[in-house]
Coordinates of C-alpha atoms (C1' of nucleotides) in Angstrom, one line a residue:
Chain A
X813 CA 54.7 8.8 85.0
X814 CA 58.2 8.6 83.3
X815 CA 60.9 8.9 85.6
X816 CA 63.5 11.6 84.5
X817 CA 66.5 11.0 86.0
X818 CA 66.0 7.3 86.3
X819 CA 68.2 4.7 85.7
X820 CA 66.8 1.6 87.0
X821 CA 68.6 -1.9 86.6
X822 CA 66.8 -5.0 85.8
X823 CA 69.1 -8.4 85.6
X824 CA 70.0 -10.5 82.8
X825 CA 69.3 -11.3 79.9
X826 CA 68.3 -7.8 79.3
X827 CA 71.0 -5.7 77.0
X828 CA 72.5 -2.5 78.6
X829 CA 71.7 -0.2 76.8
X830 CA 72.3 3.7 76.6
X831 CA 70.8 5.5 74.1
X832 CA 66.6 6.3 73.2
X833 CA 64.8 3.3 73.7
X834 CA 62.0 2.5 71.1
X835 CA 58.6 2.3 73.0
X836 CA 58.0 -1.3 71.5
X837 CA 55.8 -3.2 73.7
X838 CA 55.1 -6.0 72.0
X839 CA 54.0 -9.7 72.5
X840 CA 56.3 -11.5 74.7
X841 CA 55.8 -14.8 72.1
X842 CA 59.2 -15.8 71.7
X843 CA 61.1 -15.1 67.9
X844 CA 59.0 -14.3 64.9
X845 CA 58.5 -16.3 62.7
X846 CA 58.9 -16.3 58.7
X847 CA 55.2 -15.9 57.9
X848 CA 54.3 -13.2 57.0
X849 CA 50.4 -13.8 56.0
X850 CA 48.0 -11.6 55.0
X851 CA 45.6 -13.9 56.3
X852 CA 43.9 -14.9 59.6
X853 CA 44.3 -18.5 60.6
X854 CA 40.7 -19.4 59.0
X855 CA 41.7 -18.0 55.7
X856 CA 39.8 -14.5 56.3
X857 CA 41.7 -12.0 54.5
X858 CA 43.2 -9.3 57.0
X859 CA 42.3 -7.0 54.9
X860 CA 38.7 -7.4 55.6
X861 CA 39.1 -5.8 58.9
X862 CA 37.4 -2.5 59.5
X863 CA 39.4 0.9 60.2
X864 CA 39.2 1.6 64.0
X865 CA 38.7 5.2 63.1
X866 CA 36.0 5.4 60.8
X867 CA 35.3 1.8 60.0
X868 CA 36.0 1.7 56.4
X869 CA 37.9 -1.0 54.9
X870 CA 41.4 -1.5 55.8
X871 CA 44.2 -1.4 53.5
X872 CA 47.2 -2.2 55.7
X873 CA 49.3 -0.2 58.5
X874 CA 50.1 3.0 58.1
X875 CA 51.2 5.0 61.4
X876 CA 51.3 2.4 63.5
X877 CA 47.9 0.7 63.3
X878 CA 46.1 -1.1 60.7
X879 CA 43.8 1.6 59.1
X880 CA 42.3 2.6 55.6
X881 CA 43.4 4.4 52.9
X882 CA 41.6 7.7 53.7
X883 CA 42.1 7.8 57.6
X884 CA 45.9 7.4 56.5
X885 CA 45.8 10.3 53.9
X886 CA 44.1 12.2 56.5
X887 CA 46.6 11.5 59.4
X888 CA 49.6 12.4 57.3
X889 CA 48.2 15.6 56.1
X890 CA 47.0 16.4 59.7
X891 CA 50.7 16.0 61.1
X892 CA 52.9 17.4 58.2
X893 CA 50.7 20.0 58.2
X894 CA 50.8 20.9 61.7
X895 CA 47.0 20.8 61.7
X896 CA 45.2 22.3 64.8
X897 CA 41.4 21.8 64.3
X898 CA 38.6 22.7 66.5
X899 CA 35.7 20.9 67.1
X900 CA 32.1 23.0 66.8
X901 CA 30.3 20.5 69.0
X902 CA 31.3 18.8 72.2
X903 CA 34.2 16.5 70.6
X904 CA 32.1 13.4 70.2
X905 CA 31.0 13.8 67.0
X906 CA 30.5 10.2 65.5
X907 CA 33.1 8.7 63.3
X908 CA 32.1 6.5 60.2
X909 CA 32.2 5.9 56.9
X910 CA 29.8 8.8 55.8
X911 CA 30.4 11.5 58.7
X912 CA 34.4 11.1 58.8
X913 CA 34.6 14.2 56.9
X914 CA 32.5 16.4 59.1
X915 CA 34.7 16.9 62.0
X916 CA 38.5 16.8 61.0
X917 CA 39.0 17.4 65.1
X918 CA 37.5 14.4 66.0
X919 CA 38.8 12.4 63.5
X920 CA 42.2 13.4 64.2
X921 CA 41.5 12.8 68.2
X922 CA 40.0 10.0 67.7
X923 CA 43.4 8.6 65.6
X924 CA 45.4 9.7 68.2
X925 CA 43.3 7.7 70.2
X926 CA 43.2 4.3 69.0
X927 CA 47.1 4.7 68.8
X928 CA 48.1 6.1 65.3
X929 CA 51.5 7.8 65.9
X930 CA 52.5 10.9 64.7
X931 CA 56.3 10.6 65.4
X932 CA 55.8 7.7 62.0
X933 CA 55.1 10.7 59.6
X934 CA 58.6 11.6 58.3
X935 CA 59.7 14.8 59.0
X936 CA 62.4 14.7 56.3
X937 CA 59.5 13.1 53.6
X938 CA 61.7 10.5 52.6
X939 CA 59.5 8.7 50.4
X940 CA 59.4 4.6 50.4
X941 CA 61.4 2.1 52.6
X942 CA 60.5 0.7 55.4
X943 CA 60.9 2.8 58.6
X944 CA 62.6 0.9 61.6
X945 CA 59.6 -0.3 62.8
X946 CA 58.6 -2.6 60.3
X947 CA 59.3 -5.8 62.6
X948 CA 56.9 -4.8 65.0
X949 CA 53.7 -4.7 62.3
X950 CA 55.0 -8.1 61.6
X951 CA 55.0 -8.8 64.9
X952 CA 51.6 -7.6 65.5
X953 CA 50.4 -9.5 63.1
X954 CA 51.5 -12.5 64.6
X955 CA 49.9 -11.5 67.7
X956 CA 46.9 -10.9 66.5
X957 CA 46.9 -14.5 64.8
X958 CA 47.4 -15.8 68.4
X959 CA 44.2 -13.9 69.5
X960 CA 42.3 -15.2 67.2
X961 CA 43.2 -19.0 68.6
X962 CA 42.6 -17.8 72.0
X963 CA 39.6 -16.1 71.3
X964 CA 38.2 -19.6 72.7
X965 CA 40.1 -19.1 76.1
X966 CA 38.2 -15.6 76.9
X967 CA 36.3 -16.0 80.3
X968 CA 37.9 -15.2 83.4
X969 CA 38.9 -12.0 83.0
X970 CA 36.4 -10.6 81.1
X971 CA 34.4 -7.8 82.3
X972 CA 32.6 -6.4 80.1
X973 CA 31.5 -7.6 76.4
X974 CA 31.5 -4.7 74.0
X975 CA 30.2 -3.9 70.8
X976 CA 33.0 -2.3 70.0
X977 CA 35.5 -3.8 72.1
X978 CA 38.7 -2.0 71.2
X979 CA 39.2 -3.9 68.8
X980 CA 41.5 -2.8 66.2
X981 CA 43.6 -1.1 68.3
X982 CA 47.0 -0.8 68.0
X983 CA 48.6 -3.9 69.2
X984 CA 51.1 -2.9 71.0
X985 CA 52.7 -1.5 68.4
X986 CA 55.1 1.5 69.5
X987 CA 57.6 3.2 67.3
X988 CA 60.4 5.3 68.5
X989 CA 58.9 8.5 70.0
X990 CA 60.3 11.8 68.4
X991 CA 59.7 13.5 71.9
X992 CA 62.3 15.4 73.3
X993 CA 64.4 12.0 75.0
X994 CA 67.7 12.3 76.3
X995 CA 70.3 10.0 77.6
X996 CA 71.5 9.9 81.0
X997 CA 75.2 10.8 82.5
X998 CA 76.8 7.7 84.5
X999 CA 75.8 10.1 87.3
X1000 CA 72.1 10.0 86.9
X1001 CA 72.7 6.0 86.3
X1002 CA 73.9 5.8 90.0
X1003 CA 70.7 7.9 91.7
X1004 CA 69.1 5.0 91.2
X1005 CA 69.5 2.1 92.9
X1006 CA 69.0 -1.9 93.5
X1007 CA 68.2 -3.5 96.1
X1008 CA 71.1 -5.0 98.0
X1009 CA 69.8 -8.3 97.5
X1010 CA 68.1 -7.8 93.9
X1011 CA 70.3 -10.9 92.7
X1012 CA 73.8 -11.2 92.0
X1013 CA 73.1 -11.5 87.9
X1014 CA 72.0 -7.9 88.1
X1015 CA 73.4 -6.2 85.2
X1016 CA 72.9 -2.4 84.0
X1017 CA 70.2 -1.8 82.4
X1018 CA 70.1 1.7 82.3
X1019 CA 66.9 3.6 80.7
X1020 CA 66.4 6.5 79.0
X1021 CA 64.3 9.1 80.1
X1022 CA 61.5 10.9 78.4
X1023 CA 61.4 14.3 79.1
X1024 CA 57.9 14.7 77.3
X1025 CA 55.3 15.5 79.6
X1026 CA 54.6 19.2 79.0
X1027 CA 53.9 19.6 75.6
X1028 CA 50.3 20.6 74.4
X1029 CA 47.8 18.5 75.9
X1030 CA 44.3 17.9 74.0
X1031 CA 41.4 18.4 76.4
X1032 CA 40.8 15.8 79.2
X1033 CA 37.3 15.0 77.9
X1034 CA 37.0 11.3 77.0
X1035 CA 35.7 11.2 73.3
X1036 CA 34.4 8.3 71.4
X1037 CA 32.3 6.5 74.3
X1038 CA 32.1 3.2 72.1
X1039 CA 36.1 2.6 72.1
X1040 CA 35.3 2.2 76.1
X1041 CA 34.1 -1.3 76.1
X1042 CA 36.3 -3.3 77.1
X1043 CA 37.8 -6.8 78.2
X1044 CA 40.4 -8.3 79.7
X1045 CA 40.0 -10.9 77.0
X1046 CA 43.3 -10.1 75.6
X1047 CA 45.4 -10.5 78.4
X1048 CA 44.4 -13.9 79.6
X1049 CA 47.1 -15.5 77.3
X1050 CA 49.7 -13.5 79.0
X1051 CA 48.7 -14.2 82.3
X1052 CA 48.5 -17.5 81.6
X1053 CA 52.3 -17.3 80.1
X1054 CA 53.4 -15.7 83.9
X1055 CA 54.0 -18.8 85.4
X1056 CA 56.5 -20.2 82.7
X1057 CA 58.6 -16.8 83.6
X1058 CA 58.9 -17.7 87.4
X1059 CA 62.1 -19.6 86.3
X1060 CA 63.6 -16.9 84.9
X1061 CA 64.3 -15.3 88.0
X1062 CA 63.0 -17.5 90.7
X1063 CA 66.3 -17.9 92.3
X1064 CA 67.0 -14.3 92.3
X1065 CA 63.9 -13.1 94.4
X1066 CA 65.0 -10.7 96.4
X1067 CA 64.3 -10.5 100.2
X1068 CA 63.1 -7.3 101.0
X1069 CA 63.7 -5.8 104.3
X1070 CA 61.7 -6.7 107.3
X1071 CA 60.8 -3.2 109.1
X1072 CA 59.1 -3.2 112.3
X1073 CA 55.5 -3.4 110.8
X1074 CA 57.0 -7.0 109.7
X1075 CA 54.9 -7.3 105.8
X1076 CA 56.4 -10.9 106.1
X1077 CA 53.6 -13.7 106.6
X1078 CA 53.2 -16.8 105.8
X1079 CA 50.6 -18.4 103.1
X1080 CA 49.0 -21.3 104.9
X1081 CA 47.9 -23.8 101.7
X1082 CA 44.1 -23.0 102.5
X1083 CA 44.0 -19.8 100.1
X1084 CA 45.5 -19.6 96.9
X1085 CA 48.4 -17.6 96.3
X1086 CA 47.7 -14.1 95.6
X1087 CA 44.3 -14.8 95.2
X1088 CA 41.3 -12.8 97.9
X1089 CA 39.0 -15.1 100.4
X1090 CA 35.9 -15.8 98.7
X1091 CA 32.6 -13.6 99.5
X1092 CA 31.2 -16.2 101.8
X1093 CA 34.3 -15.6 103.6
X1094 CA 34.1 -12.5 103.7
X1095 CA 30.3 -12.7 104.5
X1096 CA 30.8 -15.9 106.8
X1097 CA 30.1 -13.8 109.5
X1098 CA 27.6 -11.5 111.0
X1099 CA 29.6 -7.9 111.1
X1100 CA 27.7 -7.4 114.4
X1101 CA 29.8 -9.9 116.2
X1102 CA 31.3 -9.8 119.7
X1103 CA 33.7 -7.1 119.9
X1104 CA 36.1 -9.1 122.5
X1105 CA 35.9 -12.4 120.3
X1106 CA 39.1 -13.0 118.0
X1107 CA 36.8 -13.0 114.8
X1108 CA 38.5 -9.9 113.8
X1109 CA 41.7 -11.3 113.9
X1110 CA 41.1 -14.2 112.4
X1111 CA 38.9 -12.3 109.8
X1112 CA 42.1 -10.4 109.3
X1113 CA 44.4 -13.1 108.8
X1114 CA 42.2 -14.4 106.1
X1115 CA 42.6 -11.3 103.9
X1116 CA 46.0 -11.5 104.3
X1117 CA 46.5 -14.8 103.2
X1118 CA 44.8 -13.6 100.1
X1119 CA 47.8 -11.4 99.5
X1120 CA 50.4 -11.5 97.3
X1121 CA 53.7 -11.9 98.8
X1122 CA 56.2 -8.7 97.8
X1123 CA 58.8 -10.9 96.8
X1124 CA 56.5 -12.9 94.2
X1125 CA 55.2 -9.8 93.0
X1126 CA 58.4 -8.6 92.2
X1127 CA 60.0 -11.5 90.4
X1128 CA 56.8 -11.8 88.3
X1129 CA 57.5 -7.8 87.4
X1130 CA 61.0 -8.4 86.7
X1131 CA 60.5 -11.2 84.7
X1132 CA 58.2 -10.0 82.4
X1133 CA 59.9 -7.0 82.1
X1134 CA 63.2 -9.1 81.3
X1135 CA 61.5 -11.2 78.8
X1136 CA 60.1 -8.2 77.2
X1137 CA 63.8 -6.3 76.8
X1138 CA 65.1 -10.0 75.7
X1139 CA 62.3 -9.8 72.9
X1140 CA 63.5 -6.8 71.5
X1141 CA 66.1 -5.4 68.9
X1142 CA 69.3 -3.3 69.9
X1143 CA 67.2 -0.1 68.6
X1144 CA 63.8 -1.6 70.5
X1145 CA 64.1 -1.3 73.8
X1146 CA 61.8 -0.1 76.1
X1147 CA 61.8 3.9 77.5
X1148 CA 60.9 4.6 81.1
X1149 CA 57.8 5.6 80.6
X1150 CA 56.8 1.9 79.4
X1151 CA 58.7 0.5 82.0
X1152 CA 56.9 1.7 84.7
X1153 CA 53.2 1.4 82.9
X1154 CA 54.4 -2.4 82.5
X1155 CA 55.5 -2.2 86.2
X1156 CA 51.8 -0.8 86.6
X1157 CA 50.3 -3.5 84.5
X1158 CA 52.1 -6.1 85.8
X1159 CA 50.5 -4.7 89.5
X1160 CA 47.1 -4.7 87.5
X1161 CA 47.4 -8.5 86.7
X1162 CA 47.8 -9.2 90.4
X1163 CA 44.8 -7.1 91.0
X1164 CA 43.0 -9.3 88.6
X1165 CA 44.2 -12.3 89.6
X1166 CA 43.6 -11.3 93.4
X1167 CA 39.6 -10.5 92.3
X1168 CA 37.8 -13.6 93.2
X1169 CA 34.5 -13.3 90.9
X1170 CA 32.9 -10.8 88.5
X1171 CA 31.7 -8.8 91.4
X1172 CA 35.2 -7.8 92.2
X1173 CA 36.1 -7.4 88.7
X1174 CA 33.8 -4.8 87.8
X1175 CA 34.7 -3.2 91.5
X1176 CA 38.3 -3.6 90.5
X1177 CA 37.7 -2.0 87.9
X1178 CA 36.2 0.8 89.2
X1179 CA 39.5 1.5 91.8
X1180 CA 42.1 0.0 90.0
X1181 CA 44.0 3.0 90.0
X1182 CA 43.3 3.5 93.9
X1183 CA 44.3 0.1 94.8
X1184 CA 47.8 1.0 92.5
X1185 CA 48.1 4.1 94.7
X1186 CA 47.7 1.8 97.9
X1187 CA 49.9 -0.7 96.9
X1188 CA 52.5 2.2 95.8
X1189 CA 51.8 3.8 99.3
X1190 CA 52.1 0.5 101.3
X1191 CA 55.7 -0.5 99.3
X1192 CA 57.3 3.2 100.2
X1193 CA 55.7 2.7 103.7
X1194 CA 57.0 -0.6 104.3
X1195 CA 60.3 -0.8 102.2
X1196 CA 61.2 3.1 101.0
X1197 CA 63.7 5.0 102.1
X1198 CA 63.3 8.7 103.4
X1199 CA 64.5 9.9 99.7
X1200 CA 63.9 7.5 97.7
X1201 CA 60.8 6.0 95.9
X1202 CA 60.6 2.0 96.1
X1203 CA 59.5 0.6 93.1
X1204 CA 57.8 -2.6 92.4
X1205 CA 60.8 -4.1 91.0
X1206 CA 62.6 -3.2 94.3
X1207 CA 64.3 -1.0 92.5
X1208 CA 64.8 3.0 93.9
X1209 CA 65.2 5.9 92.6
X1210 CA 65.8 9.6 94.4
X1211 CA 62.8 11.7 94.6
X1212 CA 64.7 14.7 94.2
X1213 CA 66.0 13.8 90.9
X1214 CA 62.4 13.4 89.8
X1215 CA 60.9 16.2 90.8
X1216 CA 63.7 18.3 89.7
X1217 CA 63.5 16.7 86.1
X1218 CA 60.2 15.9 85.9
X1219 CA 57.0 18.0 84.3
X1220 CA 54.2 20.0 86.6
X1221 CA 51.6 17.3 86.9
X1222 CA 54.2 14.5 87.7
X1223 CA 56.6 16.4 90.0
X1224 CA 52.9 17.5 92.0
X1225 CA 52.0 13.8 91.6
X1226 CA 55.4 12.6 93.5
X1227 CA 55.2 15.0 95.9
X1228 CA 51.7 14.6 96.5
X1229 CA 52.0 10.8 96.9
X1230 CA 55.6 11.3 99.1
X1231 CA 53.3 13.9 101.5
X1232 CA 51.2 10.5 102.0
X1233 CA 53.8 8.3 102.5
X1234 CA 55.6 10.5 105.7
X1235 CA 51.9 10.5 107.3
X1236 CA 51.5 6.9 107.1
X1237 CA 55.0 6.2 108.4
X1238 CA 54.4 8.5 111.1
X1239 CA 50.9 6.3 111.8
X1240 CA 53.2 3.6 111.3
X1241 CA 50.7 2.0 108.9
X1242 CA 51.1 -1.8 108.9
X1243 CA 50.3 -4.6 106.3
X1244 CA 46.8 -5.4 108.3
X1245 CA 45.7 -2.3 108.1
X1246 CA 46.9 -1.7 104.5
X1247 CA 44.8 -5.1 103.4
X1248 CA 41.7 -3.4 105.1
X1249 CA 42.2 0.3 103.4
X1250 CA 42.4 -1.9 100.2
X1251 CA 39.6 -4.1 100.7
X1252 CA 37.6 -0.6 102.0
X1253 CA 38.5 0.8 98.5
X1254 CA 37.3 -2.1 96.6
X1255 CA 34.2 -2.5 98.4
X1256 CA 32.9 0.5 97.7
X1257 CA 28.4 0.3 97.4
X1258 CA 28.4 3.2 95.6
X1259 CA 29.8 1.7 92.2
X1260 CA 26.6 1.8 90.6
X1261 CA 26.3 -0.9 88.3
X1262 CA 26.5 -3.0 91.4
X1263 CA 24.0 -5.8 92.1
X1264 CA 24.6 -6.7 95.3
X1265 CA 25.2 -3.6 96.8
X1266 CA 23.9 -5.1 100.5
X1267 CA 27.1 -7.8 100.2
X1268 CA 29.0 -5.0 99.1
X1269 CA 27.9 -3.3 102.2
X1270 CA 28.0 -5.8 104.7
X1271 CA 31.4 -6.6 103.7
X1272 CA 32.8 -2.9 103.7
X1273 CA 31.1 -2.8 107.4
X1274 CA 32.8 -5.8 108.6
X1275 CA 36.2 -4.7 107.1
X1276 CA 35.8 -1.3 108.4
X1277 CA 35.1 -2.9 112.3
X1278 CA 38.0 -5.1 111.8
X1279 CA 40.3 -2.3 111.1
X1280 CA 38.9 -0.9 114.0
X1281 CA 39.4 -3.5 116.1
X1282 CA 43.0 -4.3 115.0
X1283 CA 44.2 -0.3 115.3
X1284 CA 42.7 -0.3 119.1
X1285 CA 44.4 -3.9 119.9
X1286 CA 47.6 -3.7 118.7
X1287 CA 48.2 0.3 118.9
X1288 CA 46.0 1.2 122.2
X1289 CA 48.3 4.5 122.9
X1290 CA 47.0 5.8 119.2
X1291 CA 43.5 6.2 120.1
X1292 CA 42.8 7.8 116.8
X1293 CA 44.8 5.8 114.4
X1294 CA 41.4 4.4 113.0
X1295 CA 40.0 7.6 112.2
X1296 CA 43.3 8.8 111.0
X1297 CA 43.8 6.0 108.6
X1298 CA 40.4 6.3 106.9
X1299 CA 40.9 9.9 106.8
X1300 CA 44.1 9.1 104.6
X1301 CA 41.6 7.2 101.6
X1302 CA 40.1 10.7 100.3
X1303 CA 43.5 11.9 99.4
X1304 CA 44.5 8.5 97.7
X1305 CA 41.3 8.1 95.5
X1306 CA 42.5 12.3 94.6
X1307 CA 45.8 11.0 93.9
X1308 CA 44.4 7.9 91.8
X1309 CA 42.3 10.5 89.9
X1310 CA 44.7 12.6 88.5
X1311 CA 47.0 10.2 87.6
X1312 CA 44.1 8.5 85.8
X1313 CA 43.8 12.1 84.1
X1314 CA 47.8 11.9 83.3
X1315 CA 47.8 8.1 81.7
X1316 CA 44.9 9.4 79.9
X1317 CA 46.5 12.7 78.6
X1318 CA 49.8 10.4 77.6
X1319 CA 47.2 8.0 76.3
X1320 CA 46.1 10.8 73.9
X1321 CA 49.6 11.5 72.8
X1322 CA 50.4 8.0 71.9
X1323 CA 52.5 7.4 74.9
X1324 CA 50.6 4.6 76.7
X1325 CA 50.7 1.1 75.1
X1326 CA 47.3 0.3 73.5
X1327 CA 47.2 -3.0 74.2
X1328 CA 47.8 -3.1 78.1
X1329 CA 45.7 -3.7 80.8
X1330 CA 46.1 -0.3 82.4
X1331 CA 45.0 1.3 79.1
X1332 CA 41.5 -1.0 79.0
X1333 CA 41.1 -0.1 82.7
X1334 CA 40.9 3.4 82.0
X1335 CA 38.8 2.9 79.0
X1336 CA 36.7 0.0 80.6
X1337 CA 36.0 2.9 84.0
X1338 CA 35.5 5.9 82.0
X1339 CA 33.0 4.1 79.9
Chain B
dC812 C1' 40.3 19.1 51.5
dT813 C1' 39.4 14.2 50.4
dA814 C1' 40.7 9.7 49.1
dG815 C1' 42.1 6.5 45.7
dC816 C1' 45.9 5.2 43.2
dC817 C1' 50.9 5.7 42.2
dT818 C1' 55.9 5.8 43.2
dT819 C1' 59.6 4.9 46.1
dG820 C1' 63.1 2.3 48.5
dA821 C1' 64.8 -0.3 52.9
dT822 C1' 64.2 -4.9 54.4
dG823 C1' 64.5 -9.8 54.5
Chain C
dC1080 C1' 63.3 -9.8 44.0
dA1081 C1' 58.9 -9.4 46.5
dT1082 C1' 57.0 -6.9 50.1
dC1083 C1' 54.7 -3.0 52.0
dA1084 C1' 54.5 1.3 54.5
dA1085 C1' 56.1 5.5 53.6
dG1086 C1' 55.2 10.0 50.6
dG1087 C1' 53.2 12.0 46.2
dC1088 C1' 49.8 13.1 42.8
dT1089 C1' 45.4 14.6 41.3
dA1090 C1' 40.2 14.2 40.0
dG1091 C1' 36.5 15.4 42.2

DNA sequence: CTAGCCTTGATG
DNA sequence: CATCAAGGCTAG
């Protein structure tokens, strides 16, 4: 999902920038502080943490995560070694105190997997110091203080309560990569492109781009089960912190383009902003109702009030983004490949905040990465140029400089996902009928730690007679724009899948930040 | 090969 | 100068 050849600009305050960007996604707390304490907030030594890999005792942070001794010993000599092991089992071998040393493979996987980072072993073994990154432990640490006072603050957003709930992983912490990264010419800085009315403080803010997708992947199994439970108790502090960054940029919204399938609408104060009608809204209803009766359209116009506005969506994105560039050093800035999993997670909050109850969590979290391909679709459908892909940020860039730049999997992912885009153009998809394929996706019965799978049901029946209803009123010369539409939804979940299998595989690598959403939601479905 | 302890040296 | 995360050393 990094964007080769792209050379988006966000505004102000963010610092142009031309050179590698240091992965660093940390917290978006304001400056750091002076402490520097060992210690949690009730006095707890840190140090009495367990080692996410094998669960031995931690003695500080070595490769990018707070780990013990041994598992660090062991890292280094795996990487400056230029290890390759293989594991004689099925690459789940358990990982603890007493079996650590049985399968090298799966230890080493499963450090790669909680986030250790090979590109902190030293190629030139320069002993002592402190490697560049030595702000962003201290950071972490900070961060991980905060947790600990908002442990209290942990309910909406939590799906799932784990033993083991990814807890010592990395957070956030994301040194400089050492894969191959290169800089872009002024030309490649003006394929991409803002939109005209993106805000006049607009400033460069040109990215790098990482050219790292094809390098050896490990295999696309998903080891260690147990680092799968997950919760979005984490991220409740930032979400609640999204508000405050409206101001940022509030004045700057930009008004996107109003095509013919008009996306504009207005939010009657009934429904909460960006969040879904309840379920007895969506149940009020029997879905056997008269056919010629507006119910549909009204029905309709209740799911789209649940929407969130394109314009909201997009400051929100850009100010988080902004406030995470502001938080950062000269040498710290973000690469493109964070940029656009922020964009992602940033979407990914929405989706949360859209979910109305724990229902639609855990269904949410079942086709998060669906409703991302949706929303993707729905923005180039509404707002994207022939060439160009329309980013979140309203931000584009040219497709042809991605696929000519970009690796196998993400070049067939564009193109894939552009092939998509020109047959819902030429159905002339419009934002009703976008809410409904996303409402048809999340209501799917066949999650199967469902409850209520009749409510799940009825709801997907009613959604799927209101699409119905809407294609044949407002298109009547497209008989088959219905069938057409739904017949779209097998390629997107396709889609969703492998790019689920490509954040993985740069999950494996190190790539992905640890401590995002988009990372717990493909832990929290592969669990 | 492992893992505990030691040395180093940039950083604030 | 203290800190602490790098690499080094070595007995087991």
């Amino acid at each position: 999902m990094d964007v080769p050849g792209y050379h988006p600009q966000l505004p102000q305050p963010l610092v142009p920038h031309l050179g590698n960007y240091t992965a660093d996604l940390l917290n978006l707390e304001g400056s750091p502080t002076s402490q520097d304490s060992k210690t949690e907030p009730d006095g707890r030594p840190q140090s009495e943490e367990s080692c996410p890999i094998c669960g031995d005792k931690v003695s500080g942070y070595h490769y990018g995560l707070l780990t013990c001794e041994s598992c660090k010993g062991f890292f280094k000599r795996s990487v400056q070694n230029n290890k390759h092991y293989t594991c004689a089992e099925q690459q789940r071998c358990p990982m603890n105190l007493s079996q650590r040393k049985r399968c090298p493979s799966c230890r080493f996987q499963k450090c790669l997997a909680v986030g250790m980072k090979k590109e902190a072993v030293r190629a030139d073994r320069m002993r002592g110091g402190r490697n560049k990154f030595g702000p962003l432990y201290r950071r972490d640490r900070q961060r991980k203080q905060q947790k600990v006072y908002d442990q209290a603050n942990t309910g909406p957003y939590r799906i799932k309560q784990g033993t083991t709930p990814w807890p010592t992983a990395p957070n956030d912490l994301y040194p400089v990569s050492s894969h191959a990264s290169m800089s872009l010419s002024s030309d490649a800085l003006h394929q991409t492109h803002m939109h005209p009315n993106m805000g006049e403080t607009g400033a460069l803010i040109p990215l790098d781009c990482t050219m790292n997708e094809d390098r050896d992947l490990p295999p696309s199994s998903l080891p260690y089960p147990e680092l799968y439970h997950c919760t979005f108790s984490g991220f409740t502090q930032e979400k609640r912190e999204m508000p405050l960054s409206y101001s940022l940029v509030h004045t700057n919204y930009p008004v996107h383009p109003t095509s013919n399938n008009s996306f504009t609408y207005r939010r009657t104060p009934v429904s909460s902003p960006g969040s879904a009608p309840s379920s007895s809204t969506l149940l009020s209803q029997a879905p056997t109702q008269n056919r010629d009766s507006p119910s549909s359209t009204i029905f309709l116009s209740q799911l789209l009030e649940g929407e969130q506005e394109e314009s909201q969506l997009c400051a929100k994105v850009l100010a988080s983004l902004q406030r995470e560039q502001a938080n950062r050093g000269k040498h710290d800035r973000l690469n493109t490949f964070s940029i656009m999993c922020k964009m992602a997670d940033q979407t990914l909050f929405g989706l949360v905040e859209w979910a109305r109850n724990n229902l639609w969590h855990l269904l949410v979290s079942m086709c998060w990465s669906e409703l991302l391909v949706l929303d993707h679709l729905c923005r180039q459908v509404t707002y994207g140029k022939e060439s160009c892909i329309y980013l979140v940020t309203g931000q584009q860039i040219e497709v042809s400089t991605i696929i000519s730049q970009a690796g196998v999997t993400l070049s067939s992912l564009v193109s894939r996902t552009q092939d998509l885009v020109s047959k819902l153009k030429v159905l002339q998809l419009d934002r009703h009928e976008f809410v409904c394929l996303k409402y048809l996706v999340l209501f799917n019965p066949d999650v199967k730690s469902v409850q209520s799978r009749r409510q799940v049901e009825q709801t997907q029946e009613r959604v799927n007679r209101a699409l119905m209803e809407h294609t044949q009123q407002n298109h009547p010369g497209h008989s088959d724009k219905f069938g057409q539409l739904l017949l779209r939804l097998p390629e997107v979940r396709s889609i969703s899948l492998q790019i689920e299998e490509y954040l993985y595989q740069r999950h494996l690598l190190g790539d992905l930040p640890c401590n995002s959403l988009l990372t717990e939601m493909l832990h929290t479905k592969h669990n």
